[in-house]
XYZ file of C-alpha atoms in Angstrom:
616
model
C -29.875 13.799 32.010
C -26.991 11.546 31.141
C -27.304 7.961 30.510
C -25.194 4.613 30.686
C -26.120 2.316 27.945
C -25.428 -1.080 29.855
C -27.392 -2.895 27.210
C -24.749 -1.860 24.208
C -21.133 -1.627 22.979
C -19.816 -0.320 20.250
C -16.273 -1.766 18.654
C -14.132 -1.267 15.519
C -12.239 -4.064 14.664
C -8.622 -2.598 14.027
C -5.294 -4.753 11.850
C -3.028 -4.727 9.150
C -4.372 -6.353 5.974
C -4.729 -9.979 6.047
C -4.386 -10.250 9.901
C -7.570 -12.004 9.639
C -10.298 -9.330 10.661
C -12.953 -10.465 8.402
C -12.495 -13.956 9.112
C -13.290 -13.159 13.298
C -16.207 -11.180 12.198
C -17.233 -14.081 10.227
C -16.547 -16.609 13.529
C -18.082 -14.040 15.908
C -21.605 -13.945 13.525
C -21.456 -17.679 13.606
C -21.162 -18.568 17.219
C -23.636 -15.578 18.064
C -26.540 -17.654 16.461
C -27.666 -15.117 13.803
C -27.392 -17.676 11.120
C -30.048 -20.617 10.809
C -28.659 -23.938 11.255
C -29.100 -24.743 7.698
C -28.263 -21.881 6.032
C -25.317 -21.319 3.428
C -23.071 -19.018 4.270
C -19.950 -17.773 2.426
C -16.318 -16.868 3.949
C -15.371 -13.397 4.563
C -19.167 -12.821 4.575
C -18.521 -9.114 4.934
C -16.565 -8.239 2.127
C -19.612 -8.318 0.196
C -18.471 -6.127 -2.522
C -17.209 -8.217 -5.521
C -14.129 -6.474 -5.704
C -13.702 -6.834 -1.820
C -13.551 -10.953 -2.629
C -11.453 -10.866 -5.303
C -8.686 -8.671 -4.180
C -8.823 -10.487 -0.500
C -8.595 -7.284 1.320
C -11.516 -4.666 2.833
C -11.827 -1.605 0.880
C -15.327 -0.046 2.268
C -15.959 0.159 6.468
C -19.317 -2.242 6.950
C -21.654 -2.042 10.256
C -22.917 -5.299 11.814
C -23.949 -6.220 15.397
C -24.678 -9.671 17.440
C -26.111 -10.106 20.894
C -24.614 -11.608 23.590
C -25.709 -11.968 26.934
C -28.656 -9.218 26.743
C -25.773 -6.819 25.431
C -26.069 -5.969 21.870
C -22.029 -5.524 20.497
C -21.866 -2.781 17.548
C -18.822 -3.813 15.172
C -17.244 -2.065 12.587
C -14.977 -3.729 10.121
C -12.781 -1.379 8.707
C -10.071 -1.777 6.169
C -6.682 -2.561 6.660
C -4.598 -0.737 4.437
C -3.798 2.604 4.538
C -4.700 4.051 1.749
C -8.246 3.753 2.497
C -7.590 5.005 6.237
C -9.998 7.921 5.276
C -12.479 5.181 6.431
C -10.955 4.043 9.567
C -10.794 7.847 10.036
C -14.315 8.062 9.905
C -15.756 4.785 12.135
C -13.490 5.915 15.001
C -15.839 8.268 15.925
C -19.147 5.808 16.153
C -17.322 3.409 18.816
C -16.377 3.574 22.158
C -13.154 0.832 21.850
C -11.220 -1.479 19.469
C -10.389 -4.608 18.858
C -6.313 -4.213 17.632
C -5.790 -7.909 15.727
C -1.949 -8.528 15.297
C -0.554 -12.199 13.723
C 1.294 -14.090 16.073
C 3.792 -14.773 13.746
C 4.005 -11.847 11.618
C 3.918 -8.973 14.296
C 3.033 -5.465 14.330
C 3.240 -4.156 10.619
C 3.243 -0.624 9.143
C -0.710 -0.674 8.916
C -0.881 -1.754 12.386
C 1.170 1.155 13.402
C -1.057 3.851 11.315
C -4.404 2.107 12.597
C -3.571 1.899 16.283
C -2.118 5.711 15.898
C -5.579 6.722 14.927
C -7.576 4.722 17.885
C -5.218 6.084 20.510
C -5.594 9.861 19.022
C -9.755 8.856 19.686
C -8.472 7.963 23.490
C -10.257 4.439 22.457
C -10.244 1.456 24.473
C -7.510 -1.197 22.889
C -8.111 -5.174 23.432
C -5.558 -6.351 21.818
C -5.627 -10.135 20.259
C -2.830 -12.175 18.761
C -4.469 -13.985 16.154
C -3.405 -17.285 14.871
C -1.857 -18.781 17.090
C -2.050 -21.811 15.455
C 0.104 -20.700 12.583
C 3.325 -23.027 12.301
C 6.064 -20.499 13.385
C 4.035 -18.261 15.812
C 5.511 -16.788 18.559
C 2.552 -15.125 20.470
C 4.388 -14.103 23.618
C 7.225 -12.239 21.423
C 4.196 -10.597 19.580
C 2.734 -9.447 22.896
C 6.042 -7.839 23.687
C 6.197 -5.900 20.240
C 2.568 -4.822 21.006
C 3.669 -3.311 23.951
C 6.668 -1.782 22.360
C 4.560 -0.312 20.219
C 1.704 1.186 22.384
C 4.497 3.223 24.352
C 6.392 4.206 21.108
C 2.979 5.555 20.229
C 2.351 7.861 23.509
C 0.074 5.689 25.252
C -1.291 6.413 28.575
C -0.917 4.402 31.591
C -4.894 3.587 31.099
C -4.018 2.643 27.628
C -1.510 0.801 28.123
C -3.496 -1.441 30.321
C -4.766 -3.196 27.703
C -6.307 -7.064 28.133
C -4.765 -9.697 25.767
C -6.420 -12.333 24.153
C -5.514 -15.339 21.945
C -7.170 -16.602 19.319
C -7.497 -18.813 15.666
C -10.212 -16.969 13.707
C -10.147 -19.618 11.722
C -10.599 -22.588 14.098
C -13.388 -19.840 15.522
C -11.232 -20.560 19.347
C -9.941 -17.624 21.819
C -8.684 -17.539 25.187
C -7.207 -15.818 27.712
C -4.246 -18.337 28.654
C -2.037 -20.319 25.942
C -1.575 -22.993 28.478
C -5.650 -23.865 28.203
C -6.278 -23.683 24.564
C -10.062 -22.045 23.799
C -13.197 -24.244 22.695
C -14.874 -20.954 21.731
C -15.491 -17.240 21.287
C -16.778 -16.438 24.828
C -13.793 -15.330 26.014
C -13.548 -12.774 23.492
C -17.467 -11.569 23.622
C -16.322 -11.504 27.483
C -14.011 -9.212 27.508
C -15.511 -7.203 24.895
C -18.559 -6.562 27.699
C -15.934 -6.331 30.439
C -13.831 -3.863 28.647
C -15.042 -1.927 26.579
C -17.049 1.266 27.744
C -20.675 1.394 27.520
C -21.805 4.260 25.788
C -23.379 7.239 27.446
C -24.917 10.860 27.109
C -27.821 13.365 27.674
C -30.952 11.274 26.379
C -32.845 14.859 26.852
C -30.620 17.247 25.164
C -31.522 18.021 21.734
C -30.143 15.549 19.345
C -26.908 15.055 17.406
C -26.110 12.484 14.873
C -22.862 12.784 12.628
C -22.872 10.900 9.567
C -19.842 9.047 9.569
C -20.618 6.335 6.282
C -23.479 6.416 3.564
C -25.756 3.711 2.964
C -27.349 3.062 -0.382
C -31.335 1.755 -1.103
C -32.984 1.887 -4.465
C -36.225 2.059 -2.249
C -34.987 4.921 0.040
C -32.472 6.566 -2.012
C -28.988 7.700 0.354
C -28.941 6.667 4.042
C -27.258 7.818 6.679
C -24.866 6.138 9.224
C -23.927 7.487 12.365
C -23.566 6.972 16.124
C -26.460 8.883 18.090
C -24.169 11.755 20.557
C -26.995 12.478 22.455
C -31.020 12.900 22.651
C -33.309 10.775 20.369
C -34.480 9.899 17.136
C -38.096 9.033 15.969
C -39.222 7.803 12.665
C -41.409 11.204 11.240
C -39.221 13.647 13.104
C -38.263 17.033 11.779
C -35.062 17.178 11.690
C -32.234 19.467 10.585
C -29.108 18.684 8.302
C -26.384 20.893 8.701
C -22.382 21.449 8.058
C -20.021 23.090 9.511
C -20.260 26.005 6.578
C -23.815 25.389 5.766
C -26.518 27.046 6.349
C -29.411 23.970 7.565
C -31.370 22.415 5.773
C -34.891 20.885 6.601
C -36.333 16.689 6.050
C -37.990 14.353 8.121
C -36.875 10.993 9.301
C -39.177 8.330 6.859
C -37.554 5.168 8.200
C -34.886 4.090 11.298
C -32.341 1.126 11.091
C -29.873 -0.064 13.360
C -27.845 -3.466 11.953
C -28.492 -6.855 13.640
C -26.092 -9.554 11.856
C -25.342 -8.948 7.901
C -29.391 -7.203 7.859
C -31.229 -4.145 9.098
C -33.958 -4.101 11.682
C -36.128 -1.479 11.553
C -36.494 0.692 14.324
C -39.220 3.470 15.612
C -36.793 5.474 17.772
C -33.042 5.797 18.088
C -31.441 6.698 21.103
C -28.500 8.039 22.098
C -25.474 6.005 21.725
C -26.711 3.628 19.243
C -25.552 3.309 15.637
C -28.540 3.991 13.422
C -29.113 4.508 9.515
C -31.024 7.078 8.954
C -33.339 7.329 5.543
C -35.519 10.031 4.214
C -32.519 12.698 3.966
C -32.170 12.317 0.032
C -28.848 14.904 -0.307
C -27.022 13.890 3.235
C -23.094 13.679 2.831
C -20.503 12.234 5.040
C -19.529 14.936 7.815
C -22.816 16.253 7.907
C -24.997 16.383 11.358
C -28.885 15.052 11.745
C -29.495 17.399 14.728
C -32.962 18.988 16.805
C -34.570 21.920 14.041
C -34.525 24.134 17.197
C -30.760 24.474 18.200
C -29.077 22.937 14.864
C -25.157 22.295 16.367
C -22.413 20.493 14.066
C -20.131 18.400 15.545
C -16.389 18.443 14.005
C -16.005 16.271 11.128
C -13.083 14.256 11.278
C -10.013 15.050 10.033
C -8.781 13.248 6.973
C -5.371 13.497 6.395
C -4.297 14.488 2.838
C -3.732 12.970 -0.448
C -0.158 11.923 -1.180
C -0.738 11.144 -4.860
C -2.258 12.966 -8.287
C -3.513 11.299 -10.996
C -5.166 12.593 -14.249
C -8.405 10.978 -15.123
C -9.533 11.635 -18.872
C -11.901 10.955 -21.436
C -10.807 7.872 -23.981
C -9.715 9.304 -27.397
C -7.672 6.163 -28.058
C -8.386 4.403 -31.778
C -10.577 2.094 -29.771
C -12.595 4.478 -27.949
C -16.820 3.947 -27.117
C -16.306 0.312 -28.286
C -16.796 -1.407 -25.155
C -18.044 1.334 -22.751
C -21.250 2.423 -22.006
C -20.223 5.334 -20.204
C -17.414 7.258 -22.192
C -18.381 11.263 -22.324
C -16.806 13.977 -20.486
C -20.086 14.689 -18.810
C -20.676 11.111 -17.023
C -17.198 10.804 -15.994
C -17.114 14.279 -14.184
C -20.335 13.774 -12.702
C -18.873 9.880 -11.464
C -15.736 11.210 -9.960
C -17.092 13.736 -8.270
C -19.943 11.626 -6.764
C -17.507 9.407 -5.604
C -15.401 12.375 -3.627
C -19.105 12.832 -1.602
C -18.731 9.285 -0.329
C -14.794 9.486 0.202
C -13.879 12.706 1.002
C -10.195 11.305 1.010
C -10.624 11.883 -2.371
C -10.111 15.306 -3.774
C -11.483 15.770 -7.526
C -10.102 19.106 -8.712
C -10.772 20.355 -12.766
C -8.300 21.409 -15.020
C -8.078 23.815 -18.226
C -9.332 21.160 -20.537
C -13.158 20.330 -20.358
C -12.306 15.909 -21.139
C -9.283 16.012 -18.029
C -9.299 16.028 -13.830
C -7.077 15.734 -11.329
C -7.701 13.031 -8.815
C -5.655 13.260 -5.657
C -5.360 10.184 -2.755
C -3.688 8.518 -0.151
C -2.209 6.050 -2.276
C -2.059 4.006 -5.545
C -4.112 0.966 -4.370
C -7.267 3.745 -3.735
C -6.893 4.974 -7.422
C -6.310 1.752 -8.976
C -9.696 0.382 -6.896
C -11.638 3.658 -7.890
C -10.353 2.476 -11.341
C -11.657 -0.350 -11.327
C -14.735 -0.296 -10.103
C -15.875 2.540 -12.652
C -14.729 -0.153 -15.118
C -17.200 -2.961 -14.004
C -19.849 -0.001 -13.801
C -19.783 0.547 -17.891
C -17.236 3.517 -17.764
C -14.513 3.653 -20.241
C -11.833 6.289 -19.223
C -7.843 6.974 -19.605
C -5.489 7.567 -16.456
C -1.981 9.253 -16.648
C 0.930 8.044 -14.345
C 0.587 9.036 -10.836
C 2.862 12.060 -9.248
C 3.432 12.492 -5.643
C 2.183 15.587 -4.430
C 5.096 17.963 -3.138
C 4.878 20.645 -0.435
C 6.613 23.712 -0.307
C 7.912 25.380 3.156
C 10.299 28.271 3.910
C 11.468 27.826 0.078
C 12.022 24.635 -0.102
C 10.590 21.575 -1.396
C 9.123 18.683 1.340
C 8.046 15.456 -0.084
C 6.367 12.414 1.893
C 7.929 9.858 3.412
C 6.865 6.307 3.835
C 7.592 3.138 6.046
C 8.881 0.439 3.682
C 8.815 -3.308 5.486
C 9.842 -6.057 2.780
C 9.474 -10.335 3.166
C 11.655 -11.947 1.465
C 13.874 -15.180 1.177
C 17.295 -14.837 2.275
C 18.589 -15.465 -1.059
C 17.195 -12.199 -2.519
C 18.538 -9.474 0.277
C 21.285 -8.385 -2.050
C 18.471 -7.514 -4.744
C 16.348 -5.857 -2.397
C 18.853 -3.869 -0.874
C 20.270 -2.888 -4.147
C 16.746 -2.114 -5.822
C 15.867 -0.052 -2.640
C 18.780 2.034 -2.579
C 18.409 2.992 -6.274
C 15.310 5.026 -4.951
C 16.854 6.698 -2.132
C 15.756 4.082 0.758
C 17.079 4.254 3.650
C 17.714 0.924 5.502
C 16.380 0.922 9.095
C 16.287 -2.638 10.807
C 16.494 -6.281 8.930
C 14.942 -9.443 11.095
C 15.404 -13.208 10.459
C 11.999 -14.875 10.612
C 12.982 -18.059 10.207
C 12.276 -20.430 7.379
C 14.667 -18.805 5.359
C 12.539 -15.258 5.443
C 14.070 -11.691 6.231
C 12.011 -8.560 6.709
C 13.897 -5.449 5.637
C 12.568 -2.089 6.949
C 13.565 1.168 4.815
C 11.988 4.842 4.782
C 11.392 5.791 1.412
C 10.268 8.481 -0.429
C 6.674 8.070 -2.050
C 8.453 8.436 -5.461
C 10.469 5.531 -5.177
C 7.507 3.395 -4.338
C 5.989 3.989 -8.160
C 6.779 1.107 -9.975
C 8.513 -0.896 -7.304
C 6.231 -3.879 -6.382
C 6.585 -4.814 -10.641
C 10.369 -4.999 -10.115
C 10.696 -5.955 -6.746
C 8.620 -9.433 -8.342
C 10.896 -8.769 -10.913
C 14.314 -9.269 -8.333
C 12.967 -11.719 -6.126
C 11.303 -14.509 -8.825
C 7.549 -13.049 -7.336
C 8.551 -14.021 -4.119
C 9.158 -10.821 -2.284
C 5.984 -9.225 -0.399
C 6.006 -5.829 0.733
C 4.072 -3.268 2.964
C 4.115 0.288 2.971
C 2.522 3.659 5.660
C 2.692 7.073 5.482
C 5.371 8.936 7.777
C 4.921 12.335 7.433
C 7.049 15.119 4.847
C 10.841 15.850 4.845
C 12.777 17.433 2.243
C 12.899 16.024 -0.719
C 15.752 14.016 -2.205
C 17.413 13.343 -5.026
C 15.875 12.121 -8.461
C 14.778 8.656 -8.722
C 14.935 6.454 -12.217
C 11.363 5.355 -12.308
C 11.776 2.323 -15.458
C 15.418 1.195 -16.623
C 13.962 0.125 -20.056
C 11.961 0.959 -23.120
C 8.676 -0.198 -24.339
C 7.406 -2.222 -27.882
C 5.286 -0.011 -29.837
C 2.763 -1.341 -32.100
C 3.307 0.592 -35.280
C 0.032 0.023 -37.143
C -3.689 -0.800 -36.287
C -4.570 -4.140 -36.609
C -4.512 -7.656 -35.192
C -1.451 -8.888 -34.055
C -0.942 -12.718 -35.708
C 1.793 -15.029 -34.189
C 4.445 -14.268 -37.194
C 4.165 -10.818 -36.880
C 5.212 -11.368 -32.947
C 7.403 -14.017 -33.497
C 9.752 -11.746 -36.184
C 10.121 -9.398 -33.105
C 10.329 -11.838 -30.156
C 14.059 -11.516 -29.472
C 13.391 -7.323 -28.866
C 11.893 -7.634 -25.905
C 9.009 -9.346 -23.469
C 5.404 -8.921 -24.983
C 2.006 -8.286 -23.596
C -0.006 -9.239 -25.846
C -0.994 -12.755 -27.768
C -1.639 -13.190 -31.143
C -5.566 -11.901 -31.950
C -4.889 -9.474 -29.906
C -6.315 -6.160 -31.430
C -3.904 -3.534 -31.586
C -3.337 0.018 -32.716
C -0.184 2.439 -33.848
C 0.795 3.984 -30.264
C 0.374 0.958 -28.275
C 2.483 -0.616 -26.202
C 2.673 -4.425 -26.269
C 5.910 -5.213 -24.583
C 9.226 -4.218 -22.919
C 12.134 -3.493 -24.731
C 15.301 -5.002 -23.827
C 17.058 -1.876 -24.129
C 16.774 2.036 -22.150
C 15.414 3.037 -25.961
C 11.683 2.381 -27.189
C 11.277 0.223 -29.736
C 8.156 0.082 -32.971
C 7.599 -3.260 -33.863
C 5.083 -4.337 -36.535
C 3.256 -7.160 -34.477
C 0.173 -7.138 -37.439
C 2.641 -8.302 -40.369
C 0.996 -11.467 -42.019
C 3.002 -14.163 -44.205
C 3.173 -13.669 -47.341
C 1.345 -16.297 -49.615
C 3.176 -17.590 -52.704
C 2.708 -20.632 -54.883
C 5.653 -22.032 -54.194
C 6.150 -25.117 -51.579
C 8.747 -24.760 -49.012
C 9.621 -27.404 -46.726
C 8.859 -25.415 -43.287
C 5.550 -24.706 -44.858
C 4.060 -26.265 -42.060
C 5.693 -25.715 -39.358
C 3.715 -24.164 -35.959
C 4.907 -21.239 -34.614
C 6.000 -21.107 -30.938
C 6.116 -18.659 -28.709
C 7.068 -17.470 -25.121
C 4.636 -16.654 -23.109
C 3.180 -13.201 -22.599
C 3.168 -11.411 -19.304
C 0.133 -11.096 -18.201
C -0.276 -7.306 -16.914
C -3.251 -6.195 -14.564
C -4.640 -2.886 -13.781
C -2.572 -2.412 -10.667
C 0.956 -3.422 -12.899
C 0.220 -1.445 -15.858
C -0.042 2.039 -13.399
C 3.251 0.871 -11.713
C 4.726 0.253 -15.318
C 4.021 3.357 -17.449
C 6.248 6.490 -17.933
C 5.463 10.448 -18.009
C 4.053 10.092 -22.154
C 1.942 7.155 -21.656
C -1.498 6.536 -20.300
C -3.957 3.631 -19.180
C -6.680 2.718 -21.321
C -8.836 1.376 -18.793
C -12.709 -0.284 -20.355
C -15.035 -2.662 -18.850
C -13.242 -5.301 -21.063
C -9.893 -4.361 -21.646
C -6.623 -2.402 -19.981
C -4.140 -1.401 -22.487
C -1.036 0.971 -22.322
C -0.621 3.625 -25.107
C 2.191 6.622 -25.172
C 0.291 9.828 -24.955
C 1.447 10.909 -28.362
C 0.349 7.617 -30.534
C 1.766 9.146 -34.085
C 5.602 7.765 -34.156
C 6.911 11.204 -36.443
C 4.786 13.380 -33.757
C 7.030 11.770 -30.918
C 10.164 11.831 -31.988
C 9.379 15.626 -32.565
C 8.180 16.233 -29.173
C 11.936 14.018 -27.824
C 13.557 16.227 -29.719
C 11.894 19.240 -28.102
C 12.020 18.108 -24.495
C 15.838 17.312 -24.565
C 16.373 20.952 -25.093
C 14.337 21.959 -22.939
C 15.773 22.916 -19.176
C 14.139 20.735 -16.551
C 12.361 22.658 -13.678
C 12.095 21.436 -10.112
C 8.007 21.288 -10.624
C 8.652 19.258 -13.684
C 10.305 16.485 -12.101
């Protein structure tokens, strides 16, 4: 027996990252009344996670709902990048349409490209809205145009193509339907939303079918469950079945029912079909998995991820430094941490190598592996990480690498640079567009390779005023080799702490990292040499005290100014030998070898050495 769900809609909320997603979300909570009157309520309310707030971007997919007009509106907010599209992946399948946000001044991007691909694959219903149209500069009806452009380019269907169009400022909290009357509201949005979007439907008496598409965390009921409800119903105290598509099933019972209403959960007795609900009391449920009737246990198909693009080895800290300011440093916590993270994001593939203190991490991109980074970092773990390699393909003998879609912002005054810098890595220039204001976008395909280590020079050409945007195109024979850092590194040649005359005798050899106090060791890299060659300096050398007066006696010391290097710059900047000693306090770089004699050995080795195509 089949049944419309007139009383529900389910939406994902689709963009490129910083299109202003969270922002609506935040305008849509507002003007739904879920907040009190009084009640303090942050920005960007769902990127909850710390992390989230200060990068300014969603990293994690997050579930909330409003009602409007006796219609309770499921929303997803997914990221908008692409290498975390493993999530968007996954919240397609709980939601019946999408919301596709596009700036009116900016235009379709790469990411709006690779998100729309994915809704349209679903056969999704698109509203599209031009957002910020109060932006000096926008051009909304040009936008709309692009949109369009970009829907056929895609493969649309006449049905899809059909799409309604809305305008809106998510920050003014306005939309509407006509530029010429601007909006005083959100109705027009939560209208349309109602209007257009199907209402979800299926066989309330068929046995039921629930696939987990995100994983929910209590320290009361242990893992949850997420997941749109495909058909029949769920009651709190049910036997139920858990089962994969290689598994054999596995037995639990249902302890407790949520579905999401604002940023909480409202506990529910039964779940029926079409609704999201979070489902607790299944203690070992993974992502893919299916909550279905004990009688006739059916999967449904997991999505399909696509695969990782990059390697990276993870490995145990054996630096100088090591266990000083982790909690969690042993070979046995960070297995068992990387490979509980590949449950929750299986874009992630953890594989282990010959040596018990090293693993392979493969992703979609360098912004996943620097977050994953990261956030082990804040949890107490204390790890190393190697430079990342792009993960080649081999067909009918020869070698396929991926390709990306390169789209660069920058002033007028630095296209030379860019176009220079980009064709050094085997970038292909594809369109350039005035935007006015002195701002050109350049579009290139690239090779993943040539994308390591180009946002640190790319700030480098452009005086940090260059902004770029990359997606994933697909594989194509691979090119030639790519240069990946046109200069060598400082070395610190002793451990120690580095004073200001120890770093001031050296200044003129390069650009340092480091300030004086700084606690060094021999191995570690504190700066970039002005020449191709790498450099040891002796950055702990002290004054030495005598009894005689000189006039400069007292004179202060002055130096430049370090550059400052973050997690993300310092994986961009290292070579093959060197690694990232990541800690909850600290990120330093070190070569892999830290004993100078022992490296100069292993130079001498490798330059006689033939290179093989799986070496470079």
């Amino acid at each position: 027996m089949s049944e419309v769900r007139n009383d529900l809609r389910n939406i994902a909320i689709i963009a490129h990252v910083d299109h202003g997603k969270t922002t609506l979300v935040d305008q849509l909570l507002r003007q739904s009344g879920i907040f009190r009157e009084n009640e303090v309520v942050a920005d960007r309310v769902l990127d909850s996670n710390a992390l989230e707030r200060e990068r300014g971007i969603t990293i994690l997919a997050k579930n909330t709902s409003i009602v409007y007009r006796g219609v309770r509106i499921n929303i997803v907010d997914t990221p908008g990048h692409a290498d975390f599209g493993g999530e968007v992946e996954r919240t397609l399948q709980m939601v019946d349409g999408v919301l596709l946000l596009v700036d009116a001044f900016e235009g379709p991007m790469p990411q709006t490209r690779f998100v729309l691909k994915k809704a349209l694959e679903h056969n999704l219903k698109a509203i599209v809205v031009i957002n910020k149209v109060d932006r000096q500069g926008a051009k909304p009806e040009a936008v709309v145009d692009q949109v369009l452009d970009l829907f056929i380019d895609l493969g649309a269907d006449e049905s899809q193509l059909d799409f309604p169009v809305l305008y809106t400022s998510a920050t003014l909290g306005t939309a509407t339907t006509d530029l010429r009357q601007p909006g005083k509201d959100m109705r027009p949005l939560l209208d349309a939303i109602v209007a257009h979007i199907p209402a979800p439907q299926g066989d309330v008496q068929a046995p039921a079918q629930l696939l987990v598409s995100n994983l929910e965390y209590s320290p009361y009921l242990g893992r949850m469950g997420v997941g749109r409800l495909v058909r029949g119903t769920l009651r709190v105290g049910q036997e139920v079945a858990v089962v994969g598509l290689e598994e054999a099933p596995r037995r639990g019972r249902i302890v407790k029912l949520f579905t999401y209403l604002g940023l909480e959960k409202e506990e529910i007795e039964e779940a029926r079909v079409g609704e999201i609900a979070c489902v607790a009391g299944l203690p070992d449920i993974n992502l893919g998995e299916t909550i279905t009737d004990v009688a006739t246990p059916q999967p449904l198909p997991a999505p399909q991820i696509e695969e990782p693009t990059l390697e990276m080895t993870f490995l145990v800290n054996d630096s100088p430094f090591a266990g000083q300011e982790g909690t969690y440093v042993t070979s046995r916590q960070l297995r068992e941490r990387l490979y509980r993270e590949s449950e929750q994001n299986p874009a992630l593939r953890i594989l282990d190598t010959d040596s018990p203190d090293a693993w392979l991490v493969r992703a979609r991109g360098e912004l996943q592996l620097s977050v994953l980074i990261e956030t082990m970092c804040r949890e107490g773990y204390e790890l190393q990480v190697s430079r990342p390699k792009v993960l080649f393909k081999q067909r009918d003998g020869e070698l396929f690498e991926p390709f990306e879609e390169l789209v660069i912002e920058v002033p007028d005054a630095y296209i030379g640079n860019v176009v220079e810098l980009c064709g050094s890595r085997n970038a292909e220039m594809r369109d350039m567009q005035a935007l006015g204001d002195g701002q050109t976008r350049l579009v290139f395909g690239i090779p993943s390779r040539g994308l390591l280590g180009l946002r640190t020079l790319l700030l480098s050409e452009t005086r940090g005023l260059g902004v770029m945007h990359h997606v994933l195109e697909g594989y194509a024979p691979k090119r030639g080799e790519i240069q990946s850092r046109r200069r060598g590194v400082l070395i610190a040649w002793e451990t120690g702490e580095a004073t200001a005359y120890g770093i001031e005798q050296v200044e003129d050899r390069g650009t340092f990292f480091i300030r004086p106090g700084t606690r060094v060791y021999g191995g570690m890299i504190v700066g970039e040499a002005n020449r191709e060659e790498d450099i040891p300096v002796n950055v702990c050398k002290k004054k030495h005290m005598t009894n005689m007066r000189s006039s400069t006696q007292d004179e202060l010391v002055h130096l430049k100014s370090p550059r400052e290097m973050s997690l993300d710059q310092c994986l961009e900047f290292i070579a093959d030998d060197e690694l990232v000693e990541a800690t909850p306090k600290s990120v330093r770089m070190r070569k892999k070898i830290l004993d100078h004699n022992q490296r100069l050995r292993e130079l001498s080795r490798q330059k006689h050495q033939p290179v093989t195509d799986g070496q470079r």
